[in-house]
Tab-separated table of C-alpha atoms and ligand atoms in Angstrom:
chain	number	residue	atom	x	y	z
A	34	MET	CA	-29.242	28.846	-4.771
A	35	ASN	CA	-29.676	28.673	-0.788
A	36	LEU	CA	-29.369	24.580	-0.756
A	37	ALA	CA	-29.896	24.879	3.449
A	38	ARG	CA	-33.319	22.930	2.950
A	39	ILE	CA	-32.124	19.551	1.908
A	40	ALA	CA	-29.878	19.750	4.961
A	41	ARG	CA	-30.100	18.095	8.313
A	42	PRO	CA	-33.165	20.214	10.388
A	43	GLU	CA	-30.951	19.622	13.443
A	44	ILE	CA	-27.949	21.731	11.546
A	45	LEU	CA	-30.493	23.942	10.396
A	46	GLY	CA	-31.179	24.989	14.121
A	47	LEU	CA	-28.206	24.491	15.671
A	48	ALA	CA	-26.763	26.972	18.079
A	49	PRO	CA	-22.615	26.732	16.709
A	50	TYR	CA	-20.496	27.232	19.641
A	51	ALA	CA	-19.656	30.358	20.916
A	52	HIS	CA	-15.691	30.939	21.010
A	53	ALA	CA	-13.308	33.031	22.727
A	54	SER	CA	-13.465	36.326	20.502
A	55	TRP	CA	-10.330	36.821	18.365
A	56	GLU	CA	-8.934	40.625	19.010
A	57	PRO	CA	-5.298	40.187	18.505
A	58	ALA	CA	-4.395	43.402	19.420
A	59	LEU	CA	-5.091	42.790	22.961
A	60	THR	CA	-3.824	40.317	25.574
A	61	ARG	CA	-5.983	37.362	26.114
A	62	LEU	CA	-6.763	36.463	29.667
A	63	HIS	CA	-10.527	34.902	27.714
A	64	ALA	CA	-9.254	31.753	27.283
A	65	ASN	CA	-7.566	30.138	29.619
A	66	GLU	CA	-4.131	29.199	27.923
A	67	ASN	CA	-0.818	29.364	29.304
A	68	PRO	CA	1.399	32.888	29.017
A	69	TRP	CA	4.064	31.834	28.410
A	70	ARG	CA	5.596	30.086	25.859
A	71	ASP	CA	8.107	27.182	25.734
A	72	ALA	CA	11.930	27.730	24.689
A	73	ASP	CA	11.616	24.813	22.099
A	74	ASP	CA	8.423	26.041	20.365
A	75	ALA	CA	9.616	27.243	16.356
A	76	SER	CA	5.786	28.093	15.752
A	77	LEU	CA	5.539	31.670	15.177
A	78	ALA	CA	1.347	32.335	16.651
A	79	GLY	CA	2.755	30.619	19.619
A	80	LEU	CA	1.428	27.211	20.824
A	81	ASN	CA	0.533	28.166	24.159
A	82	ARG	CA	-2.619	30.271	22.228
A	83	TYR	CA	-5.075	28.061	20.510
A	84	PRO	CA	-5.431	28.583	16.810
A	85	GLU	CA	-7.925	31.653	15.091
A	86	PRO	CA	-10.935	29.770	15.537
A	87	GLU	CA	-11.595	30.231	11.811
A	88	PRO	CA	-8.401	30.499	10.115
A	89	ALA	CA	-9.175	33.253	7.923
A	90	ALA	CA	-5.537	33.481	6.432
A	91	LEU	CA	-5.355	29.885	4.687
A	92	GLU	CA	-9.255	29.480	3.418
A	93	ALA	CA	-7.813	33.384	1.736
A	94	ARG	CA	-4.835	31.629	0.617
A	95	LEU	CA	-6.871	28.429	-0.199
A	96	ALA	CA	-9.598	29.728	-2.326
A	97	ALA	CA	-6.885	32.048	-4.604
A	98	LEU	CA	-5.199	28.886	-4.647
A	99	TYR	CA	-8.507	27.346	-6.186
A	100	GLY	CA	-10.032	30.336	-7.544
A	101	VAL	CA	-12.747	30.596	-5.631
A	102	ALA	CA	-14.163	33.232	-3.530
A	103	ALA	CA	-13.451	33.219	0.396
A	104	ASP	CA	-16.702	32.325	1.185
A	105	GLU	CA	-17.034	29.200	-1.465
A	106	LEU	CA	-14.265	27.575	0.859
A	107	LEU	CA	-13.838	25.722	4.194
A	108	ALA	CA	-10.377	24.423	5.374
A	109	ALA	CA	-10.348	20.976	6.968
A	110	ARG	CA	-8.147	18.807	8.434
A	111	GLY	CA	-7.824	17.119	4.987
A	112	SER	CA	-10.659	15.913	2.908
A	113	ASP	CA	-11.394	13.053	5.475
A	114	GLU	CA	-12.482	15.590	8.190
A	115	ALA	CA	-14.454	17.808	4.972
A	116	ILE	CA	-16.113	14.232	3.817
A	117	ASP	CA	-17.127	13.626	7.119
A	118	LEU	CA	-18.837	17.510	7.202
A	119	LEU	CA	-21.002	16.826	4.340
A	120	ALA	CA	-21.980	13.459	5.838
A	121	ARG	CA	-22.955	15.252	9.155
A	122	VAL	CA	-24.328	18.514	8.031
A	123	PHE	CA	-26.582	16.167	5.086
A	124	LEU	CA	-27.753	12.419	5.988
A	125	CYS	CA	-30.387	11.832	8.434
A	126	PRO	CA	-29.677	9.313	10.288
A	127	GLY	CA	-32.180	5.704	9.281
A	128	LYS	CA	-33.458	7.889	6.054
A	129	ASP	CA	-30.996	9.424	3.630
A	130	ALA	CA	-28.360	7.947	1.542
A	131	ALA	CA	-25.247	8.243	0.255
A	132	LEU	CA	-24.466	7.171	-3.613
A	133	ILE	CA	-20.571	5.651	-4.183
A	134	CYS	CA	-19.171	4.264	-7.369
A	135	PRO	CA	-16.966	1.845	-6.269
A	136	PRO	CA	-14.206	0.206	-6.735
A	137	THR	CA	-13.497	4.278	-5.039
A	138	PHE	CA	-12.288	5.696	-2.372
A	139	GLY	CA	-13.363	4.278	1.378
A	140	MET	CA	-14.267	6.687	3.756
A	141	TYR	CA	-17.202	8.415	1.951
A	142	ALA	CA	-19.196	5.017	3.036
A	143	VAL	CA	-17.302	5.050	6.261
A	144	ALA	CA	-18.892	8.784	7.065
A	145	ALA	CA	-22.042	7.771	5.608
A	146	ARG	CA	-22.192	5.461	8.019
A	147	ILE	CA	-21.182	6.443	11.218
A	148	GLN	CA	-23.488	9.010	10.626
A	149	GLY	CA	-25.857	6.035	10.629
A	150	ALA	CA	-26.913	6.302	6.950
A	151	SER	CA	-27.235	4.247	4.594
A	152	VAL	CA	-24.745	3.655	1.015
A	153	ILE	CA	-26.184	2.791	-2.229
A	154	GLU	CA	-23.395	1.268	-4.697
A	155	VAL	CA	-23.609	1.810	-8.443
A	156	PRO	CA	-20.588	0.179	-9.744
A	157	LEU	CA	-18.368	2.266	-12.153
A	158	LEU	CA	-17.580	-0.225	-15.913
A	159	ARG	CA	-14.758	-1.884	-15.750
A	160	GLU	CA	-14.814	-2.644	-19.088
A	161	ARG	CA	-15.570	0.889	-20.063
A	162	GLY	CA	-12.247	1.955	-18.184
A	163	PHE	CA	-14.667	2.288	-14.598
A	164	ALA	CA	-16.719	5.147	-16.602
A	165	LEU	CA	-20.227	6.191	-14.672
A	166	ASP	CA	-23.168	3.701	-15.269
A	167	GLU	CA	-25.171	6.672	-16.019
A	168	ALA	CA	-28.651	4.423	-16.876
A	169	ALA	CA	-27.895	2.563	-13.385
A	170	LEU	CA	-27.020	6.017	-11.508
A	171	GLY	CA	-30.360	7.122	-13.186
A	172	ARG	CA	-32.422	4.043	-11.430
A	173	ALA	CA	-30.626	4.467	-8.174
A	174	LEU	CA	-31.656	8.807	-7.873
A	175	GLU	CA	-34.603	7.490	-7.651
A	176	GLY	CA	-33.677	6.211	-4.258
A	177	PRO	CA	-33.528	8.883	-1.040
A	178	VAL	CA	-29.910	10.064	-1.999
A	179	LYS	CA	-28.582	13.302	-0.611
A	180	LEU	CA	-24.526	13.085	-1.185
A	181	ILE	CA	-22.979	11.640	-4.601
A	182	PHE	CA	-19.422	11.105	-4.480
A	183	ILE	CA	-17.491	10.945	-7.565
A	184	CYS	CA	-13.492	10.559	-7.251
A	185	THR	CA	-11.602	11.875	-10.455
A	186	PRO	CA	-9.119	10.929	-10.634
A	187	ASN	CA	-10.136	8.116	-8.916
A	188	ASN	CA	-8.675	6.017	-6.026
A	189	PRO	CA	-7.606	3.263	-6.867
A	190	THR	CA	-7.958	3.317	-10.542
A	191	GLY	CA	-6.566	6.422	-11.079
A	192	HIS	CA	-8.810	6.810	-14.120
A	193	GLU	CA	-10.960	10.097	-15.031
A	194	THR	CA	-14.010	10.467	-14.936
A	195	ASP	CA	-15.514	12.599	-18.010
A	196	PRO	CA	-16.375	16.426	-16.664
A	197	GLY	CA	-19.081	16.726	-18.702
A	198	SER	CA	-20.701	13.799	-16.981
A	199	ILE	CA	-20.382	15.129	-13.441
A	200	GLU	CA	-22.436	18.053	-14.535
A	201	ARG	CA	-24.850	16.387	-16.155
A	202	LEU	CA	-25.124	14.756	-12.687
A	203	ALA	CA	-25.401	17.955	-10.734
A	204	ALA	CA	-27.462	19.160	-12.944
A	205	ARG	CA	-30.508	16.189	-12.286
A	206	VAL	CA	-30.104	16.074	-8.986
A	207	ALA	CA	-30.391	20.098	-8.924
A	208	GLY	CA	-31.993	21.047	-5.938
A	209	ARG	CA	-32.407	17.664	-4.298
A	210	ALA	CA	-28.365	16.185	-3.647
A	211	LEU	CA	-25.462	17.242	-3.767
A	212	VAL	CA	-22.898	16.068	-6.366
A	213	VAL	CA	-19.162	16.007	-4.591
A	214	VAL	CA	-16.251	15.603	-6.606
A	215	ASP	CA	-13.135	14.157	-4.983
A	216	GLU	CA	-9.941	16.023	-6.757
A	217	ALA	CA	-7.249	14.753	-4.123
A	218	TYR	CA	-4.823	13.956	-7.468
A	219	ALA	CA	-6.540	16.559	-9.436
A	220	GLU	CA	-2.598	18.341	-9.505
A	221	PHE	CA	-0.999	15.067	-11.173
A	222	ALA	CA	-4.031	14.945	-13.822
A	223	GLY	CA	-3.492	18.033	-15.290
A	224	THR	CA	-6.412	18.726	-16.790
A	225	GLY	CA	-9.205	21.246	-14.971
A	226	SER	CA	-10.418	21.479	-11.613
A	227	LEU	CA	-14.743	21.912	-11.439
A	228	ALA	CA	-14.134	24.104	-8.602
A	229	THR	CA	-15.135	26.680	-10.556
A	230	ARG	CA	-18.114	25.802	-11.935
A	231	ILE	CA	-20.058	25.617	-8.376
A	232	THR	CA	-21.779	29.278	-9.454
A	233	ARG	CA	-23.260	28.029	-12.609
A	234	LEU	CA	-24.000	24.214	-10.986
A	235	PRO	CA	-24.760	25.605	-7.239
A	236	ASN	CA	-24.828	21.788	-5.528
A	237	LEU	CA	-21.686	20.892	-6.758
A	238	VAL	CA	-18.805	20.086	-4.036
A	239	VAL	CA	-14.933	19.981	-4.593
A	240	LEU	CA	-13.149	18.379	-2.444
A	241	ARG	CA	-8.902	19.662	-2.610
A	242	THR	CA	-6.237	18.452	-0.470
A	243	LEU	CA	-3.129	19.239	0.340
A	244	SER	CA	-1.894	15.902	1.275
A	245	LYS	CA	-0.532	14.933	-2.090
A	246	ALA	CA	0.607	16.962	-4.765
A	247	TYR	CA	1.921	19.538	-2.239
A	248	ALA	CA	3.984	16.901	0.268
A	249	LEU	CA	1.815	17.806	3.092
A	250	ALA	CA	-0.176	14.425	4.377
A	251	GLY	CA	0.843	15.004	7.557
A	252	ALA	CA	-0.054	19.084	8.008
A	253	ARG	CA	-3.430	17.493	7.330
A	254	VAL	CA	-5.545	20.221	4.959
A	255	GLY	CA	-7.624	19.908	3.060
A	256	ALA	CA	-10.517	21.805	1.461
A	257	LEU	CA	-14.397	22.112	1.327
A	258	ILE	CA	-15.279	24.183	-2.051
A	259	ALA	CA	-18.855	24.499	-2.576
A	260	ASP	CA	-21.897	27.115	-2.633
A	261	ALA	CA	-21.582	29.751	0.469
A	262	SER	CA	-24.570	28.317	2.100
A	263	VAL	CA	-23.155	24.598	2.505
A	264	VAL	CA	-19.720	26.302	3.502
A	265	GLU	CA	-21.815	27.820	6.093
A	266	LEU	CA	-23.088	25.268	7.163
A	267	ALA	CA	-19.821	22.717	7.182
A	268	ARG	CA	-18.905	25.795	8.900
A	269	ARG	CA	-21.902	24.880	11.912
A	270	VAL	CA	-19.977	21.568	12.383
A	271	ARG	CA	-16.504	22.117	12.086
A	272	PRO	CA	-15.215	22.146	15.939
A	273	PRO	CA	-13.222	25.368	16.848
A	274	TYR	CA	-9.772	25.975	16.223
A	275	SER	CA	-9.895	23.112	14.615
A	276	ILE	CA	-6.483	22.876	12.293
A	277	ALA	CA	-3.498	23.414	14.241
A	278	THR	CA	-1.460	26.389	14.427
A	279	PRO	CA	1.721	24.397	13.024
A	280	SER	CA	-0.220	23.332	9.992
A	281	THR	CA	-1.879	26.474	9.175
A	282	GLU	CA	1.595	27.671	9.129
A	283	ALA	CA	2.811	24.588	7.645
A	284	ALA	CA	0.507	24.958	4.752
A	285	LEU	CA	0.804	29.188	4.508
A	286	ALA	CA	4.959	28.146	4.281
A	287	ALA	CA	4.471	25.691	1.379
A	288	LEU	CA	2.114	27.829	-0.670
A	289	ALA	CA	5.130	30.573	-0.753
A	290	PRO	CA	6.520	31.489	-4.743
A	291	ALA	CA	9.439	29.073	-4.225
A	292	PRO	CA	7.702	26.159	-2.680
A	293	LEU	CA	5.011	26.397	-5.182
A	294	ALA	CA	7.746	26.303	-7.356
A	295	ARG	CA	9.652	22.903	-6.111
A	296	ALA	CA	5.840	21.076	-5.942
A	297	ARG	CA	5.266	22.368	-9.583
A	298	GLU	CA	8.274	20.366	-10.563
A	299	ARG	CA	7.747	17.305	-8.061
A	300	ILE	CA	3.985	17.243	-9.657
A	301	GLU	CA	6.271	16.575	-13.164
A	302	LEU	CA	8.543	14.122	-12.134
A	303	ILE	CA	5.742	12.256	-10.495
A	304	ARG	CA	4.116	12.196	-13.908
A	305	SER	CA	7.166	11.336	-15.953
A	306	GLU	CA	8.044	8.342	-13.256
A	307	ARG	CA	4.540	7.481	-13.623
A	308	THR	CA	5.076	6.685	-17.197
A	309	LYS	CA	8.392	5.346	-17.053
A	310	LEU	CA	6.806	2.476	-13.876
A	311	ALA	CA	4.425	1.932	-15.943
A	312	ALA	CA	5.792	0.673	-19.087
A	313	ALA	CA	8.253	-0.875	-16.557
A	314	LEU	CA	5.629	-3.102	-14.914
A	315	ALA	CA	4.093	-3.747	-18.189
A	316	GLN	CA	6.660	-6.094	-18.859
A	317	LEU	CA	6.943	-7.980	-15.867
A	318	PRO	CA	6.305	-11.337	-16.038
A	319	LEU	CA	4.401	-11.272	-12.646
A	320	VAL	CA	1.926	-8.208	-14.072
A	321	ARG	CA	-0.976	-8.631	-16.746
A	322	ARG	CA	-2.551	-5.355	-16.541
A	323	VAL	CA	-0.879	-1.456	-15.938
A	324	TRP	CA	-4.175	0.333	-15.562
A	325	PRO	CA	-3.719	3.903	-17.039
A	326	SER	CA	-3.506	6.275	-14.298
A	327	ALA	CA	-3.898	10.533	-13.736
A	328	ALA	CA	-3.025	10.548	-10.264
A	329	ASN	CA	0.522	9.804	-8.652
A	330	PHE	CA	-0.584	6.281	-8.295
A	331	LEU	CA	-0.968	2.685	-10.238
A	332	LEU	CA	-3.165	0.147	-10.292
A	333	VAL	CA	-1.712	-3.396	-11.929
A	334	GLU	CA	-3.123	-6.814	-11.982
A	335	SER	CA	-1.790	-9.761	-11.431
A	336	ASP	CA	-2.154	-13.698	-12.261
A	337	ASP	CA	-0.733	-13.805	-8.157
A	338	ALA	CA	-1.084	-10.640	-6.477
A	339	ALA	CA	-0.004	-12.511	-3.137
A	340	ALA	CA	3.394	-13.250	-4.673
A	341	LEU	CA	4.074	-9.902	-6.052
A	342	LEU	CA	2.910	-8.354	-2.713
A	343	ALA	CA	5.282	-10.432	-0.919
A	344	ARG	CA	8.439	-9.969	-3.373
A	345	ALA	CA	7.749	-5.807	-2.994
A	346	ARG	CA	7.634	-6.890	0.768
A	347	ALA	CA	10.938	-8.873	0.719
A	348	ALA	CA	12.350	-5.697	-0.853
A	349	GLY	CA	11.365	-3.690	1.728
A	350	PHE	CA	7.972	-1.861	-0.210
A	351	LEU	CA	4.698	-1.948	0.901
A	352	LEU	CA	1.816	-1.503	-1.716
A	353	ARG	CA	-2.047	-1.307	-1.330
A	354	ASP	CA	-4.016	-4.683	-1.658
A	355	PHE	CA	-7.262	-4.392	-4.078
A	356	SER	CA	-7.050	-8.383	-5.099
A	357	GLN	CA	-9.993	-9.583	-3.295
A	358	GLY	CA	-11.680	-6.575	-4.928
A	359	ALA	CA	-15.198	-7.521	-6.885
A	360	LEU	CA	-14.050	-5.066	-9.977
A	361	THR	CA	-10.205	-4.995	-9.063
A	362	PRO	CA	-9.431	-8.587	-8.903
A	363	GLY	CA	-5.525	-9.655	-8.908
A	364	ALA	CA	-5.284	-5.635	-8.687
A	365	VAL	CA	-2.591	-3.969	-6.465
A	366	ARG	CA	-2.001	-0.330	-6.130
A	367	ILE	CA	1.085	1.250	-6.305
A	368	SER	CA	2.423	4.863	-5.031
A	369	VAL	CA	4.912	6.549	-7.536
A	370	GLY	CA	8.114	6.754	-5.512
A	371	THR	CA	11.249	8.461	-5.944
A	372	PRO	CA	12.285	7.122	-9.202
A	373	GLU	CA	15.663	5.116	-7.296
A	374	ASP	CA	12.517	3.580	-5.426
A	375	ASN	CA	10.254	2.615	-8.452
A	376	ALA	CA	13.388	1.246	-10.479
A	377	ARG	CA	14.095	-0.795	-7.592
A	378	LEU	CA	10.590	-2.025	-7.226
A	379	ALA	CA	10.774	-2.461	-10.684
A	380	GLY	CA	14.072	-4.600	-10.224
A	381	SER	CA	12.442	-6.709	-7.440
A	382	LEU	CA	9.431	-8.038	-8.695
A	383	ALA	CA	11.356	-8.825	-12.095
B	554	LIG	N1	-9.653	11.774	-1.467
B	554	LIG	C1	-9.092	10.482	-1.587
B	554	LIG	C2	-9.466	10.533	-3.155
B	554	LIG	C3	-7.959	9.967	-0.892
B	554	LIG	O1	-7.481	9.117	-1.432
B	554	LIG	C4	-7.143	10.263	-0.049
B	554	LIG	C5	-6.084	9.935	0.877
B	554	LIG	N2	-6.174	8.663	0.433
B	554	LIG	C6	-7.892	11.305	1.140
B	554	LIG	C7	-9.062	11.751	-0.105
B	554	LIG	C8	-8.147	12.072	2.137
B	554	LIG	O2	-6.946	12.770	1.786
B	554	LIG	P1	-6.506	13.984	3.178
B	554	LIG	O3	-7.498	13.526	4.323
B	554	LIG	O4	-5.293	13.736	3.448
B	554	LIG	O5	-6.597	15.653	2.746
């Protein structure tokens, strides 16, 4: 299916920037670069040169990692940039809307608002483990919604959304909206990805990132996985040379067999530490509730969130305060740290 017809007309009519051609066998006197590398330049490709305009090797490697075709994947500067590209391609300012299900990751609404689009909120059902409110979603979809963001496992709650309800939602809005499934924390959940369903549900978009499970938050490498027609549109909007040479090299290195095996070990360690930390926190008088989590963090509720945050800070830990959120009263989000950090944090809150 060609999803282009739901994109902004300006993007459909856009002539993308014509970047310098990529012909590595020839000497580059066409891009106004510096001909000499600095002596301290430790990169493989040379930082004096622009990176490959479309990072083909990186995209092929990420496509293999996530089990999709190369033309179904676009590399971006983190999934943050992928969210921004989707807003820019699909949301007409002053006309279209993004639908979000709070409490959830904040960038969906920010990207939509920067684009001048509106944001429709359909809150999750806290009393049902933060499940989607399918009835309210149905009503909201009568509005001008083009992008529906579902984060699973969700930040900040840590819960997973039933893949069946996501697929039903995508089928329901087929041809008029995209369902964007943010799987930033999927590796910690151990359940499958929806990435391979895009052939059957072409209005499904999946976001992945190397920031969490692959320990590369500083490199800023994420992926947008979608029908090739959506990827082609996002490619028009992504700035040229957008993935910096050190980031591509770091990502390719991190996805070699030995570091990949280490990443899998770290994921297992984080999962077991998550269980231990949840049990330790649940014992504390300061903690009223620990929500079950499929991610690398825990959402913890307290009768005195300010005291919990203050004690953690006094012990040298920064936590994330969600206590003022309508559906997260008294809640604090705690990332799973090293075993030493987790034990020390639980001790300092006791
Ligand atoms: N999605 C979710 C749900 C997140 O929590 C985050 C980071 N906190 C991101 C996307 C952005 O990740 P990145 O840009 O590093 O890929």
